[in-house]
Tab-separated table of C-alpha atoms in Angstrom:
chain	number	residue	atom	x	y	z
A	1	UNK	CA	-13.769	2.589	-3.753
A	2	UNK	CA	-10.985	1.423	-5.748
A	3	UNK	CA	-7.551	3.057	-5.805
A	4	UNK	CA	-7.631	3.961	-9.572
A	5	UNK	CA	-11.094	5.214	-9.565
A	6	UNK	CA	-10.050	8.828	-9.616
A	7	UNK	CA	-8.338	8.634	-12.792
A	8	UNK	CA	-9.244	9.218	-16.545
A	9	UNK	CA	-7.332	9.090	-19.768
A	10	UNK	CA	-7.580	12.531	-21.566
A	11	UNK	CA	-6.409	12.882	-25.401
A	12	UNK	CA	-7.191	11.315	-28.661
A	13	UNK	CA	-8.940	8.258	-29.092
A	14	UNK	CA	-6.561	5.482	-30.203
A	15	UNK	CA	-7.056	2.646	-32.567
A	16	UNK	CA	-3.695	0.688	-31.533
A	17	UNK	CA	-4.577	-3.175	-30.842
A	18	UNK	CA	-2.139	-2.984	-28.012
A	19	UNK	CA	-4.239	-0.256	-26.121
A	20	UNK	CA	-7.661	-2.343	-26.769
A	21	UNK	CA	-5.888	-5.192	-25.218
A	22	UNK	CA	-4.408	-3.430	-22.149
A	23	UNK	CA	-7.654	-1.593	-21.553
A	24	UNK	CA	-9.508	-4.851	-21.527
A	25	UNK	CA	-7.472	-6.777	-19.040
A	26	UNK	CA	-9.376	-5.720	-15.940
A	27	UNK	CA	-12.584	-7.298	-17.819
A	28	UNK	CA	-10.521	-10.327	-18.804
A	29	UNK	CA	-9.035	-10.887	-15.474
A	30	UNK	CA	-11.264	-9.089	-12.978
A	31	UNK	CA	-8.389	-9.562	-10.149
A	32	UNK	CA	-5.943	-8.151	-12.154
A	33	UNK	CA	-4.487	-4.610	-11.140
A	34	UNK	CA	-2.991	-1.945	-13.600
A	35	UNK	CA	-0.253	-0.213	-11.383
A	36	UNK	CA	1.153	2.130	-13.833
A	37	UNK	CA	-1.096	4.567	-15.859
A	38	UNK	CA	-0.794	7.021	-19.190
A	39	UNK	CA	1.630	7.497	-21.747
A	40	UNK	CA	3.186	10.454	-23.682
A	41	UNK	CA	0.460	10.760	-26.206
A	42	UNK	CA	-2.511	10.888	-23.430
A	43	UNK	CA	-2.734	12.940	-20.202
A	44	UNK	CA	-4.528	12.024	-17.063
A	45	UNK	CA	-7.019	13.662	-15.066
A	46	UNK	CA	-7.250	13.112	-11.336
A	47	UNK	CA	-10.624	13.948	-9.651
A	48	UNK	CA	-11.195	14.224	-5.967
A	49	UNK	CA	-14.308	15.210	-4.165
A	50	UNK	CA	-12.478	17.086	-1.915
A	51	UNK	CA	-10.856	19.538	-4.455
A	52	UNK	CA	-12.323	22.206	-6.266
A	53	UNK	CA	-11.470	21.103	-9.746
A	54	UNK	CA	-9.844	17.947	-11.168
A	55	UNK	CA	-5.954	17.932	-11.591
A	56	UNK	CA	-4.614	17.399	-14.985
A	57	UNK	CA	-1.170	15.554	-15.443
A	58	UNK	CA	1.192	15.257	-18.528
A	59	UNK	CA	3.443	12.430	-19.209
A	60	UNK	CA	6.893	12.491	-19.829
A	61	UNK	CA	8.040	11.779	-23.674
A	62	UNK	CA	11.274	9.858	-22.937
A	63	UNK	CA	13.106	8.666	-26.082
A	64	UNK	CA	16.478	7.433	-24.627
A	65	UNK	CA	16.555	3.758	-23.458
A	66	UNK	CA	18.090	4.599	-20.082
A	67	UNK	CA	15.343	6.945	-19.410
A	68	UNK	CA	12.535	4.710	-20.117
A	69	UNK	CA	14.007	2.109	-17.419
A	70	UNK	CA	13.581	4.931	-14.893
A	71	UNK	CA	9.831	4.368	-15.393
A	72	UNK	CA	9.196	7.922	-14.185
A	73	UNK	CA	6.724	8.588	-17.278
A	74	UNK	CA	4.112	6.900	-15.843
A	75	UNK	CA	1.714	7.554	-12.817
A	76	UNK	CA	1.985	4.875	-10.228
A	77	UNK	CA	-0.753	3.365	-7.898
A	78	UNK	CA	2.066	4.271	-5.131
A	79	UNK	CA	1.403	7.907	-6.201
A	80	UNK	CA	-2.386	7.418	-5.920
A	81	UNK	CA	-2.089	5.634	-2.343
A	82	UNK	CA	0.060	8.416	-1.069
A	83	UNK	CA	-2.089	11.283	-2.506
A	84	UNK	CA	-5.071	9.612	-0.914
A	85	UNK	CA	-3.473	9.251	2.601
A	86	UNK	CA	-2.145	12.995	2.619
A	87	UNK	CA	-5.704	14.148	1.730
A	88	UNK	CA	-7.395	11.742	4.396
A	89	UNK	CA	-4.773	12.620	6.943
A	90	UNK	CA	-5.066	16.365	6.321
A	91	UNK	CA	-8.746	16.417	6.004
A	92	UNK	CA	-9.536	13.974	8.576
A	93	UNK	CA	-11.349	11.538	6.205
A	94	UNK	CA	-12.639	8.233	7.040
A	95	UNK	CA	-11.102	5.628	4.980
A	96	UNK	CA	-10.092	1.810	5.566
A	97	UNK	CA	-7.028	1.990	8.022
A	98	UNK	CA	-5.988	-1.093	10.323
A	99	UNK	CA	-3.402	0.927	12.365
A	100	UNK	CA	-0.383	-0.976	11.162
A	101	UNK	CA	1.230	2.026	9.663
A	102	UNK	CA	0.486	4.549	12.903
A	103	UNK	CA	-2.385	6.875	12.606
A	104	UNK	CA	-3.985	8.265	9.473
A	105	UNK	CA	-3.223	11.838	10.987
A	106	UNK	CA	0.536	11.077	10.786
A	107	UNK	CA	0.167	12.304	6.983
A	108	UNK	CA	-1.550	15.657	7.742
A	109	UNK	CA	0.747	18.081	5.939
A	110	UNK	CA	-0.640	21.258	7.189
A	111	UNK	CA	2.217	23.641	7.978
A	112	UNK	CA	4.853	20.922	7.284
A	113	UNK	CA	7.924	20.873	4.846
A	114	UNK	CA	7.743	17.684	2.566
A	115	UNK	CA	9.834	16.372	0.276
A	116	UNK	CA	8.707	13.468	-2.618
A	117	UNK	CA	11.511	11.181	-3.509
A	118	UNK	CA	11.063	10.022	-7.163
A	119	UNK	CA	8.002	12.103	-7.982
A	120	UNK	CA	7.335	11.224	-11.619
A	121	UNK	CA	4.075	12.980	-12.053
A	122	UNK	CA	4.152	14.926	-8.797
A	123	UNK	CA	0.628	13.922	-7.758
A	124	UNK	CA	1.702	13.478	-4.053
A	125	UNK	CA	3.404	16.756	-4.070
A	126	UNK	CA	0.656	18.853	-5.546
A	127	UNK	CA	-1.909	17.376	-3.243
A	128	UNK	CA	0.496	18.203	-0.432
A	129	UNK	CA	0.898	22.017	-1.619
A	130	UNK	CA	-3.255	21.990	-1.866
A	131	UNK	CA	-3.738	20.392	1.483
A	132	UNK	CA	-1.483	23.217	3.122
A	133	UNK	CA	1.851	22.282	2.998
A	134	UNK	CA	4.390	25.015	4.229
A	135	UNK	CA	6.827	24.147	1.464
A	136	UNK	CA	7.070	21.281	-1.005
A	137	UNK	CA	10.274	19.810	-2.363
A	138	UNK	CA	9.687	17.590	-5.718
A	139	UNK	CA	12.756	15.157	-6.789
A	140	UNK	CA	13.392	12.704	-9.574
A	141	UNK	CA	16.309	11.437	-11.546
A	142	UNK	CA	17.678	14.549	-13.788
A	143	UNK	CA	16.404	13.337	-17.102
A	144	UNK	CA	15.301	16.405	-18.997
A	145	UNK	CA	11.991	15.419	-20.363
A	146	UNK	CA	11.258	14.077	-17.169
A	147	UNK	CA	12.192	17.129	-15.137
A	148	UNK	CA	10.361	19.201	-17.822
A	149	UNK	CA	7.101	17.451	-17.458
A	150	UNK	CA	7.314	17.421	-13.654
A	151	UNK	CA	7.719	21.136	-13.363
A	152	UNK	CA	4.818	21.492	-15.703
A	153	UNK	CA	2.552	19.546	-13.701
A	154	UNK	CA	3.631	21.269	-10.386
A	155	UNK	CA	3.305	24.793	-11.962
A	156	UNK	CA	-0.324	23.758	-13.567
A	157	UNK	CA	-1.315	22.216	-10.103
A	158	UNK	CA	-0.279	24.597	-7.522
A	159	UNK	CA	1.199	27.670	-9.205
A	160	UNK	CA	4.294	27.664	-7.563
A	161	UNK	CA	7.617	26.564	-8.372
A	162	UNK	CA	9.450	23.902	-6.270
A	163	UNK	CA	13.185	22.613	-5.900
A	164	UNK	CA	14.059	19.708	-7.995
A	165	UNK	CA	16.948	17.109	-6.966
A	166	UNK	CA	17.631	13.469	-6.786
A	167	UNK	CA	17.743	11.132	-3.887
A	168	UNK	CA	17.737	7.618	-2.598
A	169	UNK	CA	14.799	5.919	-1.268
A	170	UNK	CA	14.973	3.651	1.603
A	171	UNK	CA	18.682	3.341	1.563
A	172	UNK	CA	19.978	3.745	4.958
A	173	UNK	CA	23.440	5.506	4.156
A	174	UNK	CA	21.679	7.998	1.688
A	175	UNK	CA	19.168	8.646	3.879
A	176	UNK	CA	21.511	9.275	6.965
A	177	UNK	CA	23.331	11.509	4.535
A	178	UNK	CA	20.243	14.290	4.660
A	179	UNK	CA	19.823	13.555	8.331
A	180	UNK	CA	16.785	11.084	7.570
A	181	UNK	CA	15.808	7.468	8.699
A	182	UNK	CA	12.865	5.072	8.276
A	183	UNK	CA	10.383	5.318	11.241
A	184	UNK	CA	7.887	2.962	9.967
A	185	UNK	CA	7.635	0.687	6.666
A	186	UNK	CA	4.665	-1.410	5.725
A	187	UNK	CA	2.463	-2.568	2.868
A	188	UNK	CA	-0.889	-1.565	1.699
A	189	UNK	CA	-3.030	-3.023	-0.994
A	190	UNK	CA	-5.373	-1.268	-3.872
A	191	UNK	CA	-8.420	-2.186	-1.391
A	192	UNK	CA	-6.863	-0.732	1.849
A	193	UNK	CA	-5.673	-3.881	3.064
A	194	UNK	CA	-2.325	-3.998	5.207
A	195	UNK	CA	0.659	-6.251	6.036
A	196	UNK	CA	4.152	-6.128	7.188
A	197	UNK	CA	6.761	-4.916	4.736
A	198	UNK	CA	9.573	-7.842	4.113
A	199	UNK	CA	12.336	-7.571	1.451
A	200	UNK	CA	11.812	-10.631	-0.302
A	201	UNK	CA	8.496	-12.744	-0.298
A	202	UNK	CA	9.895	-15.370	-2.322
A	203	UNK	CA	7.794	-17.381	-4.675
A	204	UNK	CA	4.707	-14.933	-4.212
A	205	UNK	CA	2.864	-14.723	-7.471
A	206	UNK	CA	3.457	-11.783	-9.274
A	207	UNK	CA	-0.365	-11.059	-9.657
A	208	UNK	CA	-0.856	-10.966	-6.239
A	209	UNK	CA	2.600	-8.971	-5.463
A	210	UNK	CA	1.611	-6.377	-7.869
A	211	UNK	CA	-1.386	-5.483	-5.476
A	212	UNK	CA	0.947	-4.395	-2.896
A	213	UNK	CA	2.794	-1.076	-2.297
A	214	UNK	CA	5.473	-0.009	0.301
A	215	UNK	CA	4.393	2.927	2.069
A	216	UNK	CA	7.402	4.445	4.290
A	217	UNK	CA	7.465	7.154	7.200
A	218	UNK	CA	10.820	9.120	7.179
A	219	UNK	CA	12.058	11.230	10.318
A	220	UNK	CA	14.948	13.129	11.189
A	221	UNK	CA	17.622	11.214	12.893
A	222	UNK	CA	17.640	11.775	16.599
A	223	UNK	CA	20.631	13.041	18.191
A	224	UNK	CA	21.817	11.335	21.236
A	225	UNK	CA	22.301	13.252	24.355
């Protein structure tokens, strides 16, 4: 099943030619992948057969140019993938898995404290809360509209309020400041294929590159001695 098959757009119909064009790209270019979803005028509905009801998401209505460059006002495929891995790892579901990233059960969040870096819409955090995380910390850049929408999505999804702050992603020094390091880092595409992660793939075509998402597993730094 395609990574984006659980998503549906909600809200008013649009007659904007640009929207018609963007929604038709998958037909015109069947190998193309849409890697960001939604806008401020439309919500998103995420439906999983393993949840009692669909999850509804709002998208931030950002107006400042510097905030738009953060791209926090979209739901990205990386969020869809992480939510799917959390669900599969916690429930012991059978999904395509090569083992390149360890065992799928490593994504079991039952009883664990979790933190999502750059949450955007907070789908993985909400999934973690619903799957049994002990505590969920949701973070993103402190842009007012982004944080406002982030909190609304979390409260709507799991009916509990979580802490919100800002952190780096895979920057070694920033991770070390909070006692974390990268344990594993690899790539997984929209069809479940996997490959080693590399920083720069040179001249790889953008239509190929955007099919792949980086998946990282962090751990607490082990003290020597």
